[in-house]
Tab-separated table of C-alpha atoms and ligand atoms in Angstrom:
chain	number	residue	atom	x	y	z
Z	18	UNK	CA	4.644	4.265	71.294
Z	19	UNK	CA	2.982	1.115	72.561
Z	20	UNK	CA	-0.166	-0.454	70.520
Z	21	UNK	CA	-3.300	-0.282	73.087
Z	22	UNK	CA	-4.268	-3.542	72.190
Z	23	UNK	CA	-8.017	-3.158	73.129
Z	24	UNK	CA	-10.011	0.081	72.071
Z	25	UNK	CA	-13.331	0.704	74.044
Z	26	UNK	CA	-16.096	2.561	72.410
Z	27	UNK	CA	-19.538	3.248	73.987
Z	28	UNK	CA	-22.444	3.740	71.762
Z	29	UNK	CA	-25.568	5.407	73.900
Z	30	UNK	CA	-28.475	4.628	71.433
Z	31	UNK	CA	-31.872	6.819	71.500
Z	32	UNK	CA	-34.633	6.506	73.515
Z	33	UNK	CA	-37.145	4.380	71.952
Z	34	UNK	CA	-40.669	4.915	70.629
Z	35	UNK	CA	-42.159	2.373	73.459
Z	36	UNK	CA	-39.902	4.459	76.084
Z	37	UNK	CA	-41.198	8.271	75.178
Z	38	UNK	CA	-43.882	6.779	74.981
Z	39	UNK	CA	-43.935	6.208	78.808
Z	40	UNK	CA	-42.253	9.133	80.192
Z	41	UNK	CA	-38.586	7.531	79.909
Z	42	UNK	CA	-36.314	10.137	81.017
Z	43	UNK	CA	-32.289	9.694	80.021
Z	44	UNK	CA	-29.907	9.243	82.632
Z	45	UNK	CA	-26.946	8.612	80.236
Z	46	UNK	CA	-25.609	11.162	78.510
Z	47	UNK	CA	-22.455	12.443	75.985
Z	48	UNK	CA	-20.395	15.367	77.230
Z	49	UNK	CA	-19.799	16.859	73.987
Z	50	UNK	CA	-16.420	17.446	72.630
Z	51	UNK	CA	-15.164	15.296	74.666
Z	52	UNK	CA	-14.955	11.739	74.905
Z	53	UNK	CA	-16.816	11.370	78.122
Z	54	UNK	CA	-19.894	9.905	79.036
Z	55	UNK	CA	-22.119	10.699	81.941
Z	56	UNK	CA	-24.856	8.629	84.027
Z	57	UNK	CA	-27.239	9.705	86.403
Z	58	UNK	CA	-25.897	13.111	87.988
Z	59	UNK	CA	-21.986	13.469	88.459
Z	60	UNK	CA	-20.228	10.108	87.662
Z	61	UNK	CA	-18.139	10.588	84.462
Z	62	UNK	CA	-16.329	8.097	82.467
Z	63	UNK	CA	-13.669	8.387	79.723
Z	64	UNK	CA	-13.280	5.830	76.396
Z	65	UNK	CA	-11.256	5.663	73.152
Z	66	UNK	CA	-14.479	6.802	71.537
Z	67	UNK	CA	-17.887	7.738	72.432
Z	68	UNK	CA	-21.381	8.004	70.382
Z	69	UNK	CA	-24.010	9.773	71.793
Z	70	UNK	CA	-28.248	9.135	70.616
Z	71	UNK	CA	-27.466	10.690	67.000
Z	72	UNK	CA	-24.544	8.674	66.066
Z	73	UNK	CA	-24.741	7.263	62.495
Z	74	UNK	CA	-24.133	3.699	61.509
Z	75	UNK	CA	-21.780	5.305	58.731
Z	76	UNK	CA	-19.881	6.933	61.613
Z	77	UNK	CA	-19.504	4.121	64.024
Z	78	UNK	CA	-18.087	2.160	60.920
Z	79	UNK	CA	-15.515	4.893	59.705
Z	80	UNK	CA	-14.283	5.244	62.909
Z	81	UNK	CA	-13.758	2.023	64.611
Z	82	UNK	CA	-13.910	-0.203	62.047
Z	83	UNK	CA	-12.341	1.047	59.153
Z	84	UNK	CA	-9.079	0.767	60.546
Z	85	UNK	CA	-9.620	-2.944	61.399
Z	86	UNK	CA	-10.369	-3.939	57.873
Z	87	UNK	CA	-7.311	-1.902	56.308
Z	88	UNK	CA	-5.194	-4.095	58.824
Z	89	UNK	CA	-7.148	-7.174	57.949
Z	90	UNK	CA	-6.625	-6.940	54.597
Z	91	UNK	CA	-2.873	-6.263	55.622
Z	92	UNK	CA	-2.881	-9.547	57.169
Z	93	UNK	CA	-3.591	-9.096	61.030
Z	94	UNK	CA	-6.297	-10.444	62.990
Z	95	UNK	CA	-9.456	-8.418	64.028
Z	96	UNK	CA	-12.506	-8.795	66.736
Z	97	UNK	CA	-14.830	-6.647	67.042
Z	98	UNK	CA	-17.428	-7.240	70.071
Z	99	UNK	CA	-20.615	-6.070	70.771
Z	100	UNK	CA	-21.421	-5.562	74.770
Z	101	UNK	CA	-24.437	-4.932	76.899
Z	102	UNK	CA	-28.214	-5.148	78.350
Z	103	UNK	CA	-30.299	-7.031	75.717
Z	104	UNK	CA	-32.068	-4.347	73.780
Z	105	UNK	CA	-29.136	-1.918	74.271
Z	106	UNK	CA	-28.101	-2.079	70.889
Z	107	UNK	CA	-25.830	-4.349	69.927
Z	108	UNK	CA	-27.304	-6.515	66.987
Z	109	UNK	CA	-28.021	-3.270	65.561
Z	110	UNK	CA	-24.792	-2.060	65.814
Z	111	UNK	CA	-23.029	-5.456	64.835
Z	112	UNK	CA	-25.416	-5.384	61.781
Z	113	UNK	CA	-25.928	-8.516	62.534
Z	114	UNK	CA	-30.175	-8.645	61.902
Z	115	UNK	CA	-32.595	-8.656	59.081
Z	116	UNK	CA	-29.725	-8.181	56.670
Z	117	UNK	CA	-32.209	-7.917	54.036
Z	118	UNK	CA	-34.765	-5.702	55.268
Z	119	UNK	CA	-32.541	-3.145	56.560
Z	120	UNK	CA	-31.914	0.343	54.423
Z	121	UNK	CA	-28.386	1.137	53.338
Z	122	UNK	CA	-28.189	4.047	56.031
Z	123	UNK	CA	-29.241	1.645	58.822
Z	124	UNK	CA	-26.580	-0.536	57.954
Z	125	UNK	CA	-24.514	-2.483	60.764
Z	126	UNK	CA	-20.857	-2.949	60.951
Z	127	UNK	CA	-21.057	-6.501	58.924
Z	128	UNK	CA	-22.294	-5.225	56.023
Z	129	UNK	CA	-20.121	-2.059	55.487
Z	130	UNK	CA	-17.131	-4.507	56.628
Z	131	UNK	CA	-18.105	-7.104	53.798
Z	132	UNK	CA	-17.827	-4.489	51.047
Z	133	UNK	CA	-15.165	-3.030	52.000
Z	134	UNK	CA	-13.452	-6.081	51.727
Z	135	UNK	CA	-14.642	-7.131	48.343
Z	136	UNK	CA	-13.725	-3.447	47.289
Z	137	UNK	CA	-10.222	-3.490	48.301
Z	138	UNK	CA	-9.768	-7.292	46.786
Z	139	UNK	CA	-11.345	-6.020	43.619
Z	140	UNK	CA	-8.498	-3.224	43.676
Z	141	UNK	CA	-5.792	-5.154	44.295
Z	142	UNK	CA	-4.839	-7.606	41.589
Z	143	UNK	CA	-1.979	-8.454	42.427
Z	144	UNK	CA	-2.745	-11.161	44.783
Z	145	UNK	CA	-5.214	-13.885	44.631
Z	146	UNK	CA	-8.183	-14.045	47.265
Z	147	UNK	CA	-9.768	-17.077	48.931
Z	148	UNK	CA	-12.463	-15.942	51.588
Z	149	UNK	CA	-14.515	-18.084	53.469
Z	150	UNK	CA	-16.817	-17.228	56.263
Z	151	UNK	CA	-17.987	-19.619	59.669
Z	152	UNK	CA	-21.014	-18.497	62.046
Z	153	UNK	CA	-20.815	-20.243	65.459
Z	154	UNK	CA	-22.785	-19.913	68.527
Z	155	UNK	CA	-21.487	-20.221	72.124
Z	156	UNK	CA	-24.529	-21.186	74.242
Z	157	UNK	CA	-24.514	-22.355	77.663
Z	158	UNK	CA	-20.613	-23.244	76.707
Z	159	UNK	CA	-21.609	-25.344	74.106
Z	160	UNK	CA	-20.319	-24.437	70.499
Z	161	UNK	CA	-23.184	-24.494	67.591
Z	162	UNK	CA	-22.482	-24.233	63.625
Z	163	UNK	CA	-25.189	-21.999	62.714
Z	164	UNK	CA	-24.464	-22.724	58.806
Z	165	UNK	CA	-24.826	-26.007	59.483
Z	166	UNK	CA	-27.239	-27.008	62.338
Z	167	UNK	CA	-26.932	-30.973	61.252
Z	168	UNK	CA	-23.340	-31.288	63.023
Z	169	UNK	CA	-23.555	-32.102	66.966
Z	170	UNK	CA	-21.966	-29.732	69.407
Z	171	UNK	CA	-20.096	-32.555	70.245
Z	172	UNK	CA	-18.332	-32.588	66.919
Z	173	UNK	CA	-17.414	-29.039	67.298
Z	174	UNK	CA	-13.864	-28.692	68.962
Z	175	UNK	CA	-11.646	-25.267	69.566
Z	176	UNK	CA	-8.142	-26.867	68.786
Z	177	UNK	CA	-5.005	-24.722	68.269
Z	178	UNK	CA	-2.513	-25.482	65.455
Z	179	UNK	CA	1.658	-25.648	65.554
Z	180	UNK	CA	1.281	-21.962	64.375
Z	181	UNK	CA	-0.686	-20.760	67.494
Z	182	UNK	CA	-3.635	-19.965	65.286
Z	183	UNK	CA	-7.255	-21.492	66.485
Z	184	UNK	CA	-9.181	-23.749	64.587
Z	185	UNK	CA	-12.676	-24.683	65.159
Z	186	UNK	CA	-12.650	-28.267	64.478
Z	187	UNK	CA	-15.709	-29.613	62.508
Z	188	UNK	CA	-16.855	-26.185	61.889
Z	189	UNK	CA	-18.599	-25.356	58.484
Z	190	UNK	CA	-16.253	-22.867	56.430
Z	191	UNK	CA	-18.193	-21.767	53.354
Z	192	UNK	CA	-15.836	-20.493	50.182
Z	193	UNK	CA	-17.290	-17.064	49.142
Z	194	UNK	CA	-17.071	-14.734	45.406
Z	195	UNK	CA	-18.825	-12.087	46.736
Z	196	UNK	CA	-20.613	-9.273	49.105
Z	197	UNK	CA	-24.309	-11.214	48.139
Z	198	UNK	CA	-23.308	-14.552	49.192
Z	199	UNK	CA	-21.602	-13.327	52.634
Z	200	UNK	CA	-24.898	-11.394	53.191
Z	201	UNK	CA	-27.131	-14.806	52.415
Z	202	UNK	CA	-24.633	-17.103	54.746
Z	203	UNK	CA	-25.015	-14.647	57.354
Z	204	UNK	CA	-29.303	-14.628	57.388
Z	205	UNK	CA	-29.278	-18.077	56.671
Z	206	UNK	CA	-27.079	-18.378	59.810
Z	207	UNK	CA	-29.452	-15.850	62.028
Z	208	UNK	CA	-32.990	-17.879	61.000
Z	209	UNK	CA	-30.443	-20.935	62.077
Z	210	UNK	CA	-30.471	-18.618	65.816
Z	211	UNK	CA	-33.710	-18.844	66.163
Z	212	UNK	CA	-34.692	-22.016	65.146
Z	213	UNK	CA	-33.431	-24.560	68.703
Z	214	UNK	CA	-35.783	-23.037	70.937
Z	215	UNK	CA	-39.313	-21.735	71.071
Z	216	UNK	CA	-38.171	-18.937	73.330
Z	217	UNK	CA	-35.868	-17.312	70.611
Z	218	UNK	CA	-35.481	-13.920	72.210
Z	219	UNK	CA	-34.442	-15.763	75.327
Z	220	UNK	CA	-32.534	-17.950	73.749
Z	221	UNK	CA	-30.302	-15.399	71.266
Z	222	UNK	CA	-29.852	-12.970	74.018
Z	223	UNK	CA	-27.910	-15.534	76.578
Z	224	UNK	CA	-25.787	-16.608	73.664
Z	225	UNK	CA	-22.663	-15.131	71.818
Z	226	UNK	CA	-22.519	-15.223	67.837
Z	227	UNK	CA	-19.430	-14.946	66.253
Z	228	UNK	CA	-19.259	-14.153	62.750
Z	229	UNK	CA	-15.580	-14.801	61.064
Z	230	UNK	CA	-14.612	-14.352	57.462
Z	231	UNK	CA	-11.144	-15.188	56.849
Z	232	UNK	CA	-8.872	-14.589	54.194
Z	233	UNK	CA	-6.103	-16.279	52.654
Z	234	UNK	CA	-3.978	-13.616	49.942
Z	235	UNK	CA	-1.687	-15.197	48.070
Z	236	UNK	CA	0.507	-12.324	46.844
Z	237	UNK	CA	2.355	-12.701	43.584
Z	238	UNK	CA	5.661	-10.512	43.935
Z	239	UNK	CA	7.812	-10.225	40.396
Z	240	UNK	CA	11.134	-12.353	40.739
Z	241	UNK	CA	14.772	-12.539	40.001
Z	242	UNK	CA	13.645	-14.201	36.584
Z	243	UNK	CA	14.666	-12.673	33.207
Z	244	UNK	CA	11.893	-9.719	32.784
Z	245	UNK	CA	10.322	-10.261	35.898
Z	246	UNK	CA	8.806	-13.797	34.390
Z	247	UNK	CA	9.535	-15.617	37.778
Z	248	UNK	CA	7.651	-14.633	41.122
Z	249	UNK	CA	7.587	-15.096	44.329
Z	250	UNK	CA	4.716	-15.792	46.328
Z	251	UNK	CA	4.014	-14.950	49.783
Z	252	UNK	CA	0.703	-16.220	51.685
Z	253	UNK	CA	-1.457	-14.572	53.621
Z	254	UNK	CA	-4.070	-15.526	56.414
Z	255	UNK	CA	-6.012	-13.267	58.545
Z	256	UNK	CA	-9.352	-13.601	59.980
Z	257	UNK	CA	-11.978	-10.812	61.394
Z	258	UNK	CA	-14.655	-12.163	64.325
Z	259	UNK	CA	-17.893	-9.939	64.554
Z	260	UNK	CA	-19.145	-10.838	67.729
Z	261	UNK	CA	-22.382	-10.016	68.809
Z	262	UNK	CA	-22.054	-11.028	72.871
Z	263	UNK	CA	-25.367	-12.443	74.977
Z	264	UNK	CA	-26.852	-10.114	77.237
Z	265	UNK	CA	-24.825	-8.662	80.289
Z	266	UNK	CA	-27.738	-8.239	82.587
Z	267	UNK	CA	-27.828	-9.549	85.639
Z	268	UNK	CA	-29.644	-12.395	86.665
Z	269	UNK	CA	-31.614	-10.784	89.866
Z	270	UNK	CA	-33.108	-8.800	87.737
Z	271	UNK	CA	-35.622	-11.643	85.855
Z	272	UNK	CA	-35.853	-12.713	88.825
Z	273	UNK	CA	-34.375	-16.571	87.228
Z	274	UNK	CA	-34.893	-19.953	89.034
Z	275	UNK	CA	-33.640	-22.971	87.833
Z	276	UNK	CA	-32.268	-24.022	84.751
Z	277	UNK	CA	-32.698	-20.603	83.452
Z	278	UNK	CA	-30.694	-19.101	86.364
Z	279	UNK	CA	-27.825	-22.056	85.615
Z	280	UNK	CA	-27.881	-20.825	82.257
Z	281	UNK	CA	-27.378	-17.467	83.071
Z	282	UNK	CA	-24.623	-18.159	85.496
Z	283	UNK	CA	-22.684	-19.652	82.460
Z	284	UNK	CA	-23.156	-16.982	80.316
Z	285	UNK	CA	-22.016	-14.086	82.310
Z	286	UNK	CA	-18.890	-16.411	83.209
Z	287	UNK	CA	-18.533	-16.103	79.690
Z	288	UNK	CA	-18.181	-12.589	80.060
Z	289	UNK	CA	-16.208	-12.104	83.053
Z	290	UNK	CA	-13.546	-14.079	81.710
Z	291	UNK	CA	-13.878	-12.009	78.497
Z	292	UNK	CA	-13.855	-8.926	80.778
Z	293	UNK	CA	-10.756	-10.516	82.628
Z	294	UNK	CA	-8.931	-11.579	78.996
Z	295	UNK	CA	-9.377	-7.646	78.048
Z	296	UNK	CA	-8.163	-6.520	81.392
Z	297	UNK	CA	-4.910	-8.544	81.167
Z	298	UNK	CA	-3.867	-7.297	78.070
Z	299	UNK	CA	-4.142	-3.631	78.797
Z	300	UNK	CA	-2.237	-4.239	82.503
Z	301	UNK	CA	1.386	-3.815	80.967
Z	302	UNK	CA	2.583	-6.272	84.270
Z	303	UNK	CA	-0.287	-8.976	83.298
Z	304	UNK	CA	0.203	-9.054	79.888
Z	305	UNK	CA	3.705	-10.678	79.545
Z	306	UNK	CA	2.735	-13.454	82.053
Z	307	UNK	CA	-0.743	-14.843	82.509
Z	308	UNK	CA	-3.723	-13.775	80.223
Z	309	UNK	CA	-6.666	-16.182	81.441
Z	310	UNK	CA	-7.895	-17.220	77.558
Z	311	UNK	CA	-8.794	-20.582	78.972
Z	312	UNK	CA	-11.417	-19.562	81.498
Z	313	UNK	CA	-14.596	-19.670	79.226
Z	314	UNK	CA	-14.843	-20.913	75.193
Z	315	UNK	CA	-15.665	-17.376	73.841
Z	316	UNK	CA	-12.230	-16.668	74.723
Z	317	UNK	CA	-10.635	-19.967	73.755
Z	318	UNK	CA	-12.200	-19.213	70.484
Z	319	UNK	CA	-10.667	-15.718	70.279
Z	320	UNK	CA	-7.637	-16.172	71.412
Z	321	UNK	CA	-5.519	-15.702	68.219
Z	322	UNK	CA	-7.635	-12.490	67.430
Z	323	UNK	CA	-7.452	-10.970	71.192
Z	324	UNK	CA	-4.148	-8.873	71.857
Z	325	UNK	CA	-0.808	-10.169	70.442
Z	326	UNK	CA	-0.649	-8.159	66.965
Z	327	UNK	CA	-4.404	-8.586	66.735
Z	328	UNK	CA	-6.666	-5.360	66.509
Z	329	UNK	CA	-9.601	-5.229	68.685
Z	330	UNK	CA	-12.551	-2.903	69.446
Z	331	UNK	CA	-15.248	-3.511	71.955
Z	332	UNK	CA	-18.504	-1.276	71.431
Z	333	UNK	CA	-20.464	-1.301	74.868
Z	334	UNK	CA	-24.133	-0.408	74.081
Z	335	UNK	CA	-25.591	1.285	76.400
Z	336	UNK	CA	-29.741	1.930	77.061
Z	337	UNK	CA	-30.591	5.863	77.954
Z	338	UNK	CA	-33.454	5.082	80.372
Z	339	UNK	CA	-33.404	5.781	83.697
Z	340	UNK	CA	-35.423	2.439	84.186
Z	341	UNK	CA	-32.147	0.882	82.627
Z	342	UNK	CA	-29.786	2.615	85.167
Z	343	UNK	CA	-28.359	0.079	86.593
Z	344	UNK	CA	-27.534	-2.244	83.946
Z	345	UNK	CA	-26.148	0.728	82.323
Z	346	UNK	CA	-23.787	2.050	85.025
Z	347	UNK	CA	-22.429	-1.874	85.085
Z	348	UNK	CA	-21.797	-1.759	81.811
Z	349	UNK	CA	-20.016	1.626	81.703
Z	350	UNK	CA	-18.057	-0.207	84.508
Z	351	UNK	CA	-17.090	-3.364	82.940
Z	352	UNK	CA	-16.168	-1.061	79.716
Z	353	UNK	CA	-13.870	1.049	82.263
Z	354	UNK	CA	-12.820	-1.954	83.064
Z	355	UNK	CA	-11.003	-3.150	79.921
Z	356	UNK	CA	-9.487	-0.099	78.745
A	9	ADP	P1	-29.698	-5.935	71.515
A	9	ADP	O1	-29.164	-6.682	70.335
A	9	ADP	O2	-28.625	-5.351	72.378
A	9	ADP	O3	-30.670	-6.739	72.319
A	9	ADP	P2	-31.036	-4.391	69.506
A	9	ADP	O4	-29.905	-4.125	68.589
A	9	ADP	O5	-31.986	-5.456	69.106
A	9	ADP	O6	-30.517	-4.679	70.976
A	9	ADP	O7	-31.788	-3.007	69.733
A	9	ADP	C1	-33.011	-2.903	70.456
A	9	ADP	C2	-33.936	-1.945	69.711
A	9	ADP	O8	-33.375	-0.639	69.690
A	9	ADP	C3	-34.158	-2.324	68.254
A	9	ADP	O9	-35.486	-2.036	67.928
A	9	ADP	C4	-33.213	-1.416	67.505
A	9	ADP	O10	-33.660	-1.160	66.199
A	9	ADP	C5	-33.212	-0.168	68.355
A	9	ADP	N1	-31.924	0.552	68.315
A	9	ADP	C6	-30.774	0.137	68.871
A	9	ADP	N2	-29.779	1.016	68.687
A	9	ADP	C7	-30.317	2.031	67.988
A	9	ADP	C8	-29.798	3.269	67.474
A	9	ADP	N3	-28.515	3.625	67.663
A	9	ADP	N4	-30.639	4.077	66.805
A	9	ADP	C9	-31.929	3.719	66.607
A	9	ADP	N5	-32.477	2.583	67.066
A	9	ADP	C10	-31.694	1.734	67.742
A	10	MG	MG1	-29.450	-8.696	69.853
């Protein structure tokens, strides 16, 4: 049986306080035992997996991630994306937030991904573990090291090596012992976010962040030597990209002029050609010949990590509200779109 290289999960989250608070009503809803999702009155849609308002973080994790990190840890690449409206959900799915702040139930996918990989390294002693972790931003198409904010965009390059495997030139890689440290990079790297403009929502919800940790096993395998005193040693590298995406609404609806409305132009291109990228590799005829990776730099940057033996799972969030419906039903689309 054929790997489906791209798995599509749709996460509906709750209404809000602020929305029952108005008289929201919820035009999106799960079809239970099934995995089908409804919107509005009769149009039906059908993913790898579906969550409806009281999915668990614990659950999300167990059963799209999980997998991932056993195959990470097995030496394959992993991307996980989050997709949809701003305030849909994603950074709380990703996990992505106020790391700190947040109780262990509430936790995203990044943190329950982090210790699981410290778990399994601490478990497996045969091999020796160097992990490091990056934290770019793509805005406007312009790459930005959020771990270090000194270095220019301009000294930020996506190169690809003799091995096909991308490299972010210039890009900060910070060596890390443990789940603490990952946790500290990672909020360092979201007040880092926040810092470039004095419009942060506006300015973190039209740009992707992509989170990587990568890990390099060097596995120590007895030899042919007299009581097994030689070894052999095999290397490992493998890489996982948590990617929370910028916002997929439209731009008619904030009514943008401008600068703004260039900006926004840019960023959805960034997300059609990620939408196009995902499309190719699930069209068995496209998929041999022409996947479109160099249309846009979120998918230049992903390429290694985005079909080939690479595991991937895109998590559309999607708003209940009826005020939302629109930007809801396009992102049910675009999700129907990539499986
Ligand atoms: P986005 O990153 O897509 O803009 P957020 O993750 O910031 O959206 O979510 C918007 C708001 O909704 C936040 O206050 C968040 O805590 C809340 N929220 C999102 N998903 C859920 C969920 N599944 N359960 C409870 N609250 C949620
Ligand atoms: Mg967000």
């Amino acid at each position: 049986m054929e790997e489906i290289p791209v798995k599509v999960a749709v996460r509906v989250r709750p209404l809000l306080c602020k929305e029952v608070l108005h008289n929201h009503q919820v035009c999106v809803r799960v079809i239970p035992n099934t995995q089908q999702i409804i919107i509005g009155r009769d149009r039906v849609f059908t993913f790898d997996f579906v969550f409806g308002k009281s999915s668990t973080q614990d659950e999300i994790y167990n059963t799209c991630i999980k997998p991932l990190v056993l195959s990470l840890i097995e030496g394959y690449n992993a991307t996980v994306f989050a997709y949809g409206q701003t305030g849909s959900g994603k950074t709380y799915t990703i996990g992505g937030g106020h790391v700190a702040s947040i109780v262990e139930g509430q936790k995203g996918i990044i943190p329950r991904a982090i210790q699981e990989i410290f778990q399994n390294i601490s478990e497996n002693p045969s091999s020796d573990f160097n992990i490091k972790v990056s934290y770019i931003e793509v805005y406007k198409e312009d790459l930005r090291d959020l771990l270090e904010l000194e270095t220019s965009m301009k000294d930020l390059h996506i190169r690809e090596d003799e091995k096909g495997n991308t490299v972010i030139v210039g890009a900060k890689e910070c060596h890390v012992e443990g789940v603490d440290e990952v946790m500290s990079l990672l909020q360092m790297g979201n007040a880092a976010r926040h810092t470039s403009t004095t419009q942060m929502n506006e300015h973190s919800s039209r740009s992707h962040a992509i989170f990587t940790i990568s890990v390099c096993q060097i596995e120590r395998n007895p030899g042919a030597g007299e009581g097994g005193s030689w070894y052999s040693y095999r290397r490992i590298v493998s890489k996982f990209h948590f990617v929370d995406l910028a916002g997929s609404e439209r731009v008619t609806k904030t009514g943008n002029t401008g600068e703004r409305f260039k900006e926004s132009i840019q960023i959805n291109s960034g997300l059609l050609a990620l939408g196009n990228v995902i499309s190719a590799l699930g069209d068995p005829r496209k998929k041999s010949s022409h996947v479109p990776y160099r249309d846009a730099k979120i998918t230049r940057l992903l390429k290694d990590s985005l079909g080939g033996s690479a595991k991937t799972v895109m998590i559309t969030c999607v708003s209940p509200s009826s005020s939302d419906f629109d930007e809801s039903l396009n992102s049910l689309k675009y999700a129907n779109r990539a499986r």
